[in-house]
């Protein structure tokens, strides 16, 4: 059976070039980048080169790149590393749990958080951020692209507010990296987190831009790695893989790949929307989708259960994810969709299609060939359709 993976926002496979770039660093070039002998220095050179690539990717100085284990660590570092008892923190109610749970933990340490809600379109209004600022506000954290809807947030405007008011600004760019250009100087942020596995790099490796002079306490202490900002022996192969993925992502932003991806996403979306009782999550008041990451669409389906549709599509070879997540054994509707004002039933009956950079017309054709029948079938069975489920 043909399989089409449309869950790139969960994770992506390595591109072959990434695999090839990493390969020598597992065995032949296994040195510890802190050792002074030749194998160590070879590893050091690879890390230094990767740092230069990441500095180009962020548009920052090499010394402002810190390698870490990924998005969760970057998000946690921003929150735990900058906030102290008595500080006020501003974030949004649609952030990833790596920010939300960190904020919840900081509540126990005397840090109050304001969770700014999005508009129904999924966009954060920068004036809501401005209104939330208090004299004791120390940090604002807003994502670049939402993982569920793909909605791109107005980070440049928020960066301006942060700079005018003297507040530190962190961006979770995990879902934006590789999909739109990142320029930390233009945005004016102090911190920015990315993760390799969302951009066709390996899992367990990421990087953070930390603007020079930003007083972030490291999350991990020990050796003097990463200019004492992140202790732990560098995972050289992972770092090389991240940098290769970033290099390929920079090409994709220049060579039209992202436009091609957006066109595929739009065709997929238009095809699914031909079904009655469907709509996009992430539209403005005029019904037009707001600016989104090129690979993502989130669509609601009336009169069916989203989880059943995810399973039905999986059985037909299509991998997507639904609008609910499992928390402590119970299925909860997505906090992002709920914050955008969807009711529980519609949030549960929403599906995220997120395309890999390597997606093809044939992939879209396949998905469009199975979705209508699966939807129609479930609608005939659904207790939601029969009105027996609240
Ligand atoms: C927006 C966002 N932030 C952070 C993370 C966490 O990244 P990682 O899996 O690298 O820890 C994810 C992963 O799903 C994400 O989508």
Short mmCIF file of C-alpha atoms and ligand atoms in Angstrom, two decimals:
data_model
loop_
_atom_site.label_atom_id
_atom_site.label_comp_id
_atom_site.label_asym_id
_atom_site.label_seq_id
_atom_site.Cartn_x
_atom_site.Cartn_y
_atom_site.Cartn_z
CA UNK A 1 0.00 0.00 0.00
CA UNK A 2 1.18 3.49 -0.83
CA UNK A 3 2.03 5.49 2.31
CA UNK A 4 1.95 9.26 2.41
CA UNK A 5 3.35 10.93 5.49
CA UNK A 6 1.73 14.30 6.09
CA UNK A 7 2.77 14.85 9.68
CA UNK A 8 5.96 16.86 9.14
CA UNK A 9 5.17 19.12 12.09
CA UNK A 10 5.53 16.09 14.35
CA UNK A 11 8.86 15.13 12.83
CA UNK A 12 10.63 14.71 9.50
CA UNK A 13 13.04 12.13 8.06
CA UNK A 14 16.67 13.01 7.38
CA UNK A 15 17.40 14.16 3.86
CA UNK A 16 20.06 11.90 2.27
CA UNK A 17 22.60 14.76 2.26
CA UNK A 18 22.14 15.15 6.01
CA UNK A 19 22.71 11.44 6.59
CA UNK A 20 25.86 11.55 4.45
CA UNK A 21 27.24 14.62 6.22
CA UNK A 22 26.75 12.98 9.62
CA UNK A 23 28.02 9.52 8.72
CA UNK A 24 31.80 9.98 9.32
CA UNK A 25 31.23 11.54 12.74
CA UNK A 26 29.80 8.40 14.29
CA UNK A 27 32.86 6.22 13.66
CA UNK A 28 35.97 7.55 11.85
CA UNK A 29 35.78 11.06 13.29
CA UNK A 30 34.54 10.17 16.74
CA UNK A 31 36.76 12.61 18.66
CA UNK A 32 35.66 14.73 21.62
CA UNK A 33 35.65 18.34 20.46
CA UNK A 34 37.27 19.35 23.77
CA UNK A 35 40.35 17.12 23.29
CA UNK A 36 43.56 18.73 22.12
CA UNK A 37 44.78 15.79 20.01
CA UNK A 38 44.05 15.49 16.29
CA UNK A 39 40.80 13.49 16.48
CA UNK A 40 39.56 16.07 18.99
CA UNK A 41 40.59 18.96 16.80
CA UNK A 42 38.90 17.39 13.81
CA UNK A 43 35.66 17.24 15.80
CA UNK A 44 36.22 20.83 16.96
CA UNK A 45 36.59 22.01 13.35
CA UNK A 46 33.32 20.30 12.42
CA UNK A 47 31.53 21.98 15.32
CA UNK A 48 33.05 25.37 14.45
CA UNK A 49 32.00 25.01 10.83
CA UNK A 50 28.49 24.03 11.86
CA UNK A 51 28.38 27.08 14.12
CA UNK A 52 29.28 29.32 11.19
CA UNK A 53 26.45 27.80 9.16
CA UNK A 54 23.98 28.32 11.99
CA UNK A 55 25.16 31.91 12.39
CA UNK A 56 24.27 32.47 8.72
CA UNK A 57 20.96 30.71 9.27
CA UNK A 58 20.06 33.06 12.15
CA UNK A 59 21.97 36.08 10.78
CA UNK A 60 24.01 36.45 13.95
CA UNK A 61 27.59 36.16 15.15
CA UNK A 62 29.11 32.68 15.63
CA UNK A 63 29.50 33.34 19.34
CA UNK A 64 25.74 33.81 19.62
CA UNK A 65 24.93 30.21 18.58
CA UNK A 66 24.48 27.64 21.35
CA UNK A 67 23.95 23.98 20.43
CA UNK A 68 21.52 22.08 22.63
CA UNK A 69 19.19 19.07 22.50
CA UNK A 70 16.28 20.70 20.68
CA UNK A 71 13.20 22.84 21.01
CA UNK A 72 12.16 21.76 24.49
CA UNK A 73 15.56 22.62 25.91
CA UNK A 74 15.67 25.96 24.10
CA UNK A 75 12.21 26.93 25.36
CA UNK A 76 13.01 25.79 28.91
CA UNK A 77 16.33 27.64 28.84
CA UNK A 78 14.64 30.92 27.94
CA UNK A 79 12.07 30.63 30.72
CA UNK A 80 14.20 29.11 33.49
CA UNK A 81 17.33 30.97 32.50
CA UNK A 82 15.96 34.48 32.50
CA UNK A 83 13.15 34.61 35.04
CA UNK A 84 13.58 35.14 38.77
CA UNK A 85 11.12 35.36 41.68
CA UNK A 86 9.06 38.53 41.38
CA UNK A 87 9.42 38.77 37.60
CA UNK A 88 6.45 38.87 35.27
CA UNK A 89 6.39 36.74 32.12
CA UNK A 90 4.25 37.22 29.01
CA UNK A 91 3.57 34.38 26.63
CA UNK A 92 0.57 33.17 24.64
CA UNK A 93 -2.02 30.49 25.27
CA UNK A 94 -1.10 28.79 21.97
CA UNK A 95 2.56 28.07 22.75
CA UNK A 96 4.03 24.59 22.79
CA UNK A 97 3.88 22.84 26.16
CA UNK A 98 7.67 23.31 26.45
CA UNK A 99 6.89 26.98 27.16
CA UNK A 100 3.52 26.56 28.88
CA UNK A 101 4.71 23.93 31.35
CA UNK A 102 7.86 25.92 32.05
CA UNK A 103 5.67 28.93 32.88
CA UNK A 104 3.53 26.76 35.15
CA UNK A 105 6.62 25.59 37.00
CA UNK A 106 7.84 29.17 37.41
CA UNK A 107 4.53 30.05 39.12
CA UNK A 108 5.81 27.97 42.05
CA UNK A 109 8.92 30.18 42.13
CA UNK A 110 7.11 33.50 42.33
CA UNK A 111 6.91 34.31 38.62
CA UNK A 112 3.50 35.40 37.41
CA UNK A 113 2.63 34.71 33.77
CA UNK A 114 0.13 36.43 31.49
CA UNK A 115 -1.07 34.07 28.76
CA UNK A 116 -2.20 36.27 25.88
CA UNK A 117 -5.03 34.67 23.88
CA UNK A 118 -5.04 34.67 20.08
CA UNK A 119 -7.70 36.19 17.89
CA UNK A 120 -10.11 33.65 16.28
CA UNK A 121 -7.73 33.59 13.29
CA UNK A 122 -4.97 32.19 15.51
CA UNK A 123 -2.97 35.41 15.28
CA UNK A 124 -1.63 37.13 18.36
CA UNK A 125 -2.39 40.84 18.36
CA UNK A 126 0.83 42.69 19.28
CA UNK A 127 -1.20 45.35 21.08
CA UNK A 128 -2.39 42.64 23.48
CA UNK A 129 1.26 41.95 24.27
CA UNK A 130 1.90 45.66 24.77
CA UNK A 131 -1.11 45.96 27.08
CA UNK A 132 0.15 43.06 29.20
CA UNK A 133 3.53 44.67 29.92
CA UNK A 134 4.12 45.77 33.52
CA UNK A 135 7.13 47.38 35.19
CA UNK A 136 8.27 43.95 36.40
CA UNK A 137 7.87 42.19 33.01
CA UNK A 138 11.20 40.60 32.17
CA UNK A 139 10.48 38.22 29.31
CA UNK A 140 8.10 37.81 26.37
CA UNK A 141 8.00 34.45 24.58
CA UNK A 142 6.01 34.05 21.36
CA UNK A 143 6.29 31.35 18.73
CA UNK A 144 7.14 32.07 15.11
CA UNK A 145 4.80 29.49 13.56
CA UNK A 146 2.16 27.55 15.42
CA UNK A 147 2.71 23.81 15.31
CA UNK A 148 -0.97 22.98 14.83
CA UNK A 149 -2.25 25.67 12.47
CA UNK A 150 0.99 26.92 10.93
CA UNK A 151 -0.15 30.50 11.64
CA UNK A 152 2.84 32.87 11.52
CA UNK A 153 2.95 35.34 14.37
CA UNK A 154 3.90 39.01 13.98
CA UNK A 155 7.24 38.59 15.70
CA UNK A 156 8.82 41.70 14.18
CA UNK A 157 6.14 43.92 15.69
CA UNK A 158 6.46 42.12 19.01
CA UNK A 159 10.24 42.52 18.80
CA UNK A 160 9.78 46.26 18.40
CA UNK A 161 7.51 46.37 21.45
CA UNK A 162 10.05 44.36 23.46
CA UNK A 163 12.87 46.64 22.44
CA UNK A 164 10.89 49.85 23.11
CA UNK A 165 9.93 48.63 26.57
CA UNK A 166 13.27 47.02 27.51
CA UNK A 167 11.89 43.49 27.88
CA UNK A 168 13.75 40.34 26.79
CA UNK A 169 12.15 38.55 23.85
CA UNK A 170 12.36 34.82 23.10
CA UNK A 171 10.99 33.19 19.96
CA UNK A 172 10.15 29.52 19.68
CA UNK A 173 11.00 29.16 16.00
CA UNK A 174 10.86 25.36 15.98
CA UNK A 175 8.04 25.25 13.42
CA UNK A 176 9.14 28.30 11.46
CA UNK A 177 12.75 27.27 10.86
CA UNK A 178 13.28 26.11 7.30
CA UNK A 179 9.83 27.33 6.27
CA UNK A 180 10.44 31.07 6.39
CA UNK A 181 13.61 33.09 6.59
CA UNK A 182 14.90 33.82 10.08
CA UNK A 183 16.76 37.05 10.73
CA UNK A 184 17.30 37.67 14.41
CA UNK A 185 18.76 41.12 13.80
CA UNK A 186 15.70 42.26 11.89
CA UNK A 187 13.30 40.71 14.42
CA UNK A 188 15.27 42.15 17.30
CA UNK A 189 14.87 39.14 19.61
CA UNK A 190 17.28 38.16 22.39
CA UNK A 191 16.74 34.42 22.17
CA UNK A 192 15.45 32.08 19.49
CA UNK A 193 15.08 28.29 19.62
CA UNK A 194 15.07 25.74 16.82
CA UNK A 195 15.10 21.96 16.55
CA UNK A 196 16.75 19.89 13.80
CA UNK A 197 14.17 17.13 13.54
CA UNK A 198 11.44 19.48 12.32
CA UNK A 199 13.58 20.48 9.34
CA UNK A 200 14.84 17.16 7.99
CA UNK A 201 17.69 16.92 10.49
CA UNK A 202 18.27 14.45 13.33
CA UNK A 203 16.28 14.20 16.56
CA UNK A 204 17.80 15.26 19.87
CA UNK A 205 19.74 18.24 18.55
CA UNK A 206 18.87 21.89 18.26
CA UNK A 207 20.33 25.33 18.57
CA UNK A 208 19.57 28.59 20.18
CA UNK A 209 20.47 32.11 19.24
CA UNK A 210 21.47 34.00 22.38
CA UNK A 211 22.14 37.66 21.76
CA UNK A 212 25.49 38.75 23.18
CA UNK A 213 25.13 40.03 26.72
CA UNK A 214 21.76 38.36 27.42
CA UNK A 215 22.03 37.15 31.03
CA UNK A 216 20.67 33.60 30.65
CA UNK A 217 21.54 31.15 33.40
CA UNK A 218 22.48 27.82 31.80
CA UNK A 219 20.08 24.95 32.32
CA UNK A 220 22.92 22.42 32.46
CA UNK A 221 26.17 23.08 34.27
CA UNK A 222 29.37 21.07 34.22
CA UNK A 223 32.08 21.44 31.60
CA UNK A 224 32.84 24.70 29.86
CA UNK A 225 31.23 23.67 26.56
CA UNK A 226 29.39 26.20 24.44
CA UNK A 227 31.12 29.13 26.17
CA UNK A 228 29.73 27.89 29.49
CA UNK A 229 26.20 28.31 28.24
CA UNK A 230 25.38 24.62 27.88
CA UNK A 231 27.49 21.92 29.51
CA UNK A 232 27.81 18.46 28.00
CA UNK A 233 30.06 16.81 25.41
CA UNK A 234 28.98 18.02 21.98
CA UNK A 235 27.12 15.47 19.88
CA UNK A 236 29.27 16.21 16.87
CA UNK A 237 27.37 14.09 14.34
CA UNK A 238 24.10 15.71 15.42
CA UNK A 239 25.56 19.19 15.18
CA UNK A 240 26.90 18.44 11.69
CA UNK A 241 23.46 17.08 10.73
CA UNK A 242 21.68 20.15 12.05
CA UNK A 243 23.99 22.44 10.11
CA UNK A 244 23.53 20.45 6.90
CA UNK A 245 19.75 20.56 7.36
CA UNK A 246 19.98 24.33 7.92
CA UNK A 247 22.12 24.77 4.82
CA UNK A 248 19.61 22.81 2.71
CA UNK A 249 16.77 24.80 4.29
CA UNK A 250 18.46 28.06 3.26
CA UNK A 251 18.65 26.76 -0.34
CA UNK A 252 15.00 25.75 -0.24
CA UNK A 253 14.04 29.25 0.78
CA UNK A 254 15.90 30.61 -2.24
CA UNK A 255 15.20 28.06 -4.96
CA UNK A 256 11.41 28.08 -4.98
CA UNK A 257 10.92 24.84 -3.00
CA UNK A 258 8.86 26.64 -0.38
CA UNK A 259 6.56 28.17 -3.03
CA UNK A 260 6.12 24.73 -4.56
CA UNK A 261 5.26 23.39 -1.11
CA UNK A 262 2.73 26.16 -0.50
CA UNK A 263 1.11 25.42 -3.88
CA UNK A 264 0.84 21.71 -2.99
CA UNK A 265 -0.63 22.58 0.40
CA UNK A 266 -3.13 24.94 -1.24
CA UNK A 267 -4.20 22.28 -3.73
CA UNK A 268 -4.64 19.76 -0.95
CA UNK A 269 -6.60 22.26 1.11
CA UNK A 270 -8.86 23.27 -1.78
CA UNK A 271 -9.54 19.59 -2.54
CA UNK A 272 -10.50 18.77 1.04
CA UNK A 273 -12.63 21.89 1.34
CA UNK A 274 -14.78 20.67 -1.55
CA UNK A 275 -16.35 18.37 1.04
CA UNK A 276 -19.36 19.93 2.77
CA UNK A 277 -19.07 20.81 6.46
CA UNK A 278 -15.36 21.63 6.41
CA UNK A 279 -13.27 24.75 6.96
CA UNK A 280 -9.76 25.95 7.71
CA UNK A 281 -8.59 26.76 11.23
CA UNK A 282 -6.57 29.93 10.78
CA UNK A 283 -8.76 32.27 8.73
CA UNK A 284 -9.33 35.98 9.21
CA UNK A 285 -12.76 37.63 9.47
CA UNK A 286 -13.08 37.73 5.66
CA UNK A 287 -12.70 33.95 5.51
CA UNK A 288 -9.23 34.05 3.91
CA UNK A 289 -6.43 32.05 5.54
CA UNK A 290 -3.96 34.21 7.43
CA UNK A 291 -0.25 33.95 6.70
CA UNK A 292 0.86 30.40 7.52
CA UNK A 293 3.91 28.16 7.27
CA UNK A 294 3.92 26.87 3.69
CA UNK A 295 3.54 23.20 4.61
CA UNK A 296 0.63 23.31 7.05
CA UNK A 297 -3.14 23.32 6.90
CA UNK A 298 -5.52 22.55 9.74
CA UNK A 299 -9.04 21.64 8.67
CA UNK A 300 -12.22 21.02 10.69
CA UNK A 301 -14.80 18.44 9.64
CA UNK A 302 -18.36 18.64 10.94
CA UNK A 303 -20.20 15.54 12.08
CA UNK A 304 -17.38 13.17 12.72
CA UNK A 305 -14.76 12.34 15.31
CA UNK A 306 -11.27 13.51 14.41
CA UNK A 307 -9.50 10.60 16.04
CA UNK A 308 -11.60 8.14 14.04
CA UNK A 309 -10.63 9.99 10.86
CA UNK A 310 -6.92 9.90 11.78
CA UNK A 311 -7.20 6.14 12.24
CA UNK A 312 -9.26 5.63 9.06
CA UNK A 313 -6.70 7.60 7.03
CA UNK A 314 -3.84 5.71 8.63
CA UNK A 315 -5.44 2.46 7.50
CA UNK A 316 -5.49 3.92 3.99
CA UNK A 317 -1.79 4.80 4.20
CA UNK A 318 -2.09 8.49 5.11
CA UNK A 319 -0.38 9.79 8.27
CA UNK A 320 -1.84 13.00 9.69
CA UNK A 321 -2.55 14.18 13.21
CA UNK A 322 -5.74 15.20 14.94
CA UNK A 323 -6.96 18.08 17.04
CA UNK A 324 -6.71 16.27 20.31
CA UNK A 325 -3.88 15.09 22.47
CA UNK A 326 -3.68 12.45 25.10
CA UNK A 327 -3.12 13.86 28.59
CA UNK A 328 -3.00 11.44 31.51
CA UNK A 329 -4.95 8.84 29.58
CA UNK A 330 -7.78 11.19 28.57
CA UNK A 331 -8.18 12.67 25.11
CA UNK A 332 -8.31 16.44 25.37
CA UNK A 333 -9.12 18.80 22.53
CA UNK A 334 -6.19 20.89 21.31
CA UNK A 335 -5.44 23.85 23.58
CA UNK A 336 -4.50 25.86 20.48
CA UNK A 337 -7.83 25.33 18.71
CA UNK A 338 -9.76 25.89 21.94
CA UNK A 339 -7.89 29.17 22.51
CA UNK A 340 -8.94 30.23 19.00
CA UNK A 341 -12.54 29.80 20.10
CA UNK A 342 -13.48 26.46 18.56
CA UNK A 343 -15.91 24.37 20.56
CA UNK A 344 -14.68 21.02 21.87
CA UNK A 345 -16.43 18.97 19.21
CA UNK A 346 -15.01 20.99 16.33
CA UNK A 347 -11.53 21.12 17.89
CA UNK A 348 -11.59 17.33 18.23
CA UNK A 349 -12.80 16.98 14.65
CA UNK A 350 -9.89 18.97 13.19
CA UNK A 351 -6.98 17.46 11.31
CA UNK A 352 -3.52 18.82 10.71
CA UNK A 353 -1.96 18.03 7.34
CA UNK A 354 1.72 19.03 7.39
CA UNK A 355 3.74 18.29 4.28
CA UNK A 356 7.36 17.21 4.10
CA UNK A 357 9.65 19.35 1.97
CA UNK A 358 9.87 16.35 -0.36
CA UNK A 359 6.08 16.10 -0.84
CA UNK A 360 4.90 15.50 -4.42
CA UNK A 361 1.80 16.08 -6.55
CA UNK A 362 1.25 12.32 -6.38
CA UNK A 363 1.19 12.50 -2.56
CA UNK A 364 -1.53 15.14 -2.69
CA UNK A 365 -3.46 13.11 -5.29
CA UNK A 366 -3.32 10.07 -3.03
CA UNK A 367 -4.56 11.96 0.01
CA UNK A 368 -7.36 13.55 -2.01
CA UNK A 369 -8.31 10.13 -3.30
CA UNK A 370 -8.87 8.69 0.19
CA UNK A 371 -10.12 11.58 2.35
CA UNK A 372 -13.64 12.02 0.85
CA UNK A 373 -14.60 8.35 1.18
CA UNK A 374 -13.21 8.17 4.73
CA UNK A 375 -15.11 11.30 5.75
CA UNK A 376 -18.39 10.16 4.17
CA UNK A 377 -18.09 6.74 5.77
CA UNK A 378 -17.42 8.13 9.25
CA UNK A 379 -20.24 10.60 8.94
CA UNK A 380 -22.69 7.78 8.41
CA UNK A 381 -21.41 6.08 11.58
CA UNK A 382 -20.68 9.02 13.80
CA UNK A 383 -22.50 9.57 17.08
CA UNK A 384 -21.60 13.24 16.55
CA UNK A 385 -23.61 13.18 13.30
CA UNK A 386 -26.48 11.45 15.08
CA UNK A 387 -26.39 14.12 17.78
CA UNK A 388 -25.76 11.64 20.58
CA UNK A 389 -22.40 13.07 21.62
CA UNK A 390 -22.07 16.45 23.28
C1 LIG B 1 6.48 24.84 18.46
C2 LIG B 1 7.30 23.77 19.10
N1 LIG B 1 8.15 24.09 20.09
C3 LIG B 1 8.91 23.16 20.69
C4 LIG B 1 8.85 21.84 20.32
C5 LIG B 1 9.73 20.85 21.02
O1 LIG B 1 10.82 20.53 20.20
P1 LIG B 1 11.71 19.21 20.46
O2 LIG B 1 10.90 18.06 19.95
O3 LIG B 1 12.94 19.43 19.66
O4 LIG B 1 11.99 19.15 21.90
C6 LIG B 1 7.98 21.45 19.30
C7 LIG B 1 7.85 20.03 18.93
O5 LIG B 1 6.78 19.56 18.59
C8 LIG B 1 7.19 22.44 18.67
O6 LIG B 1 6.33 22.14 17.69
#
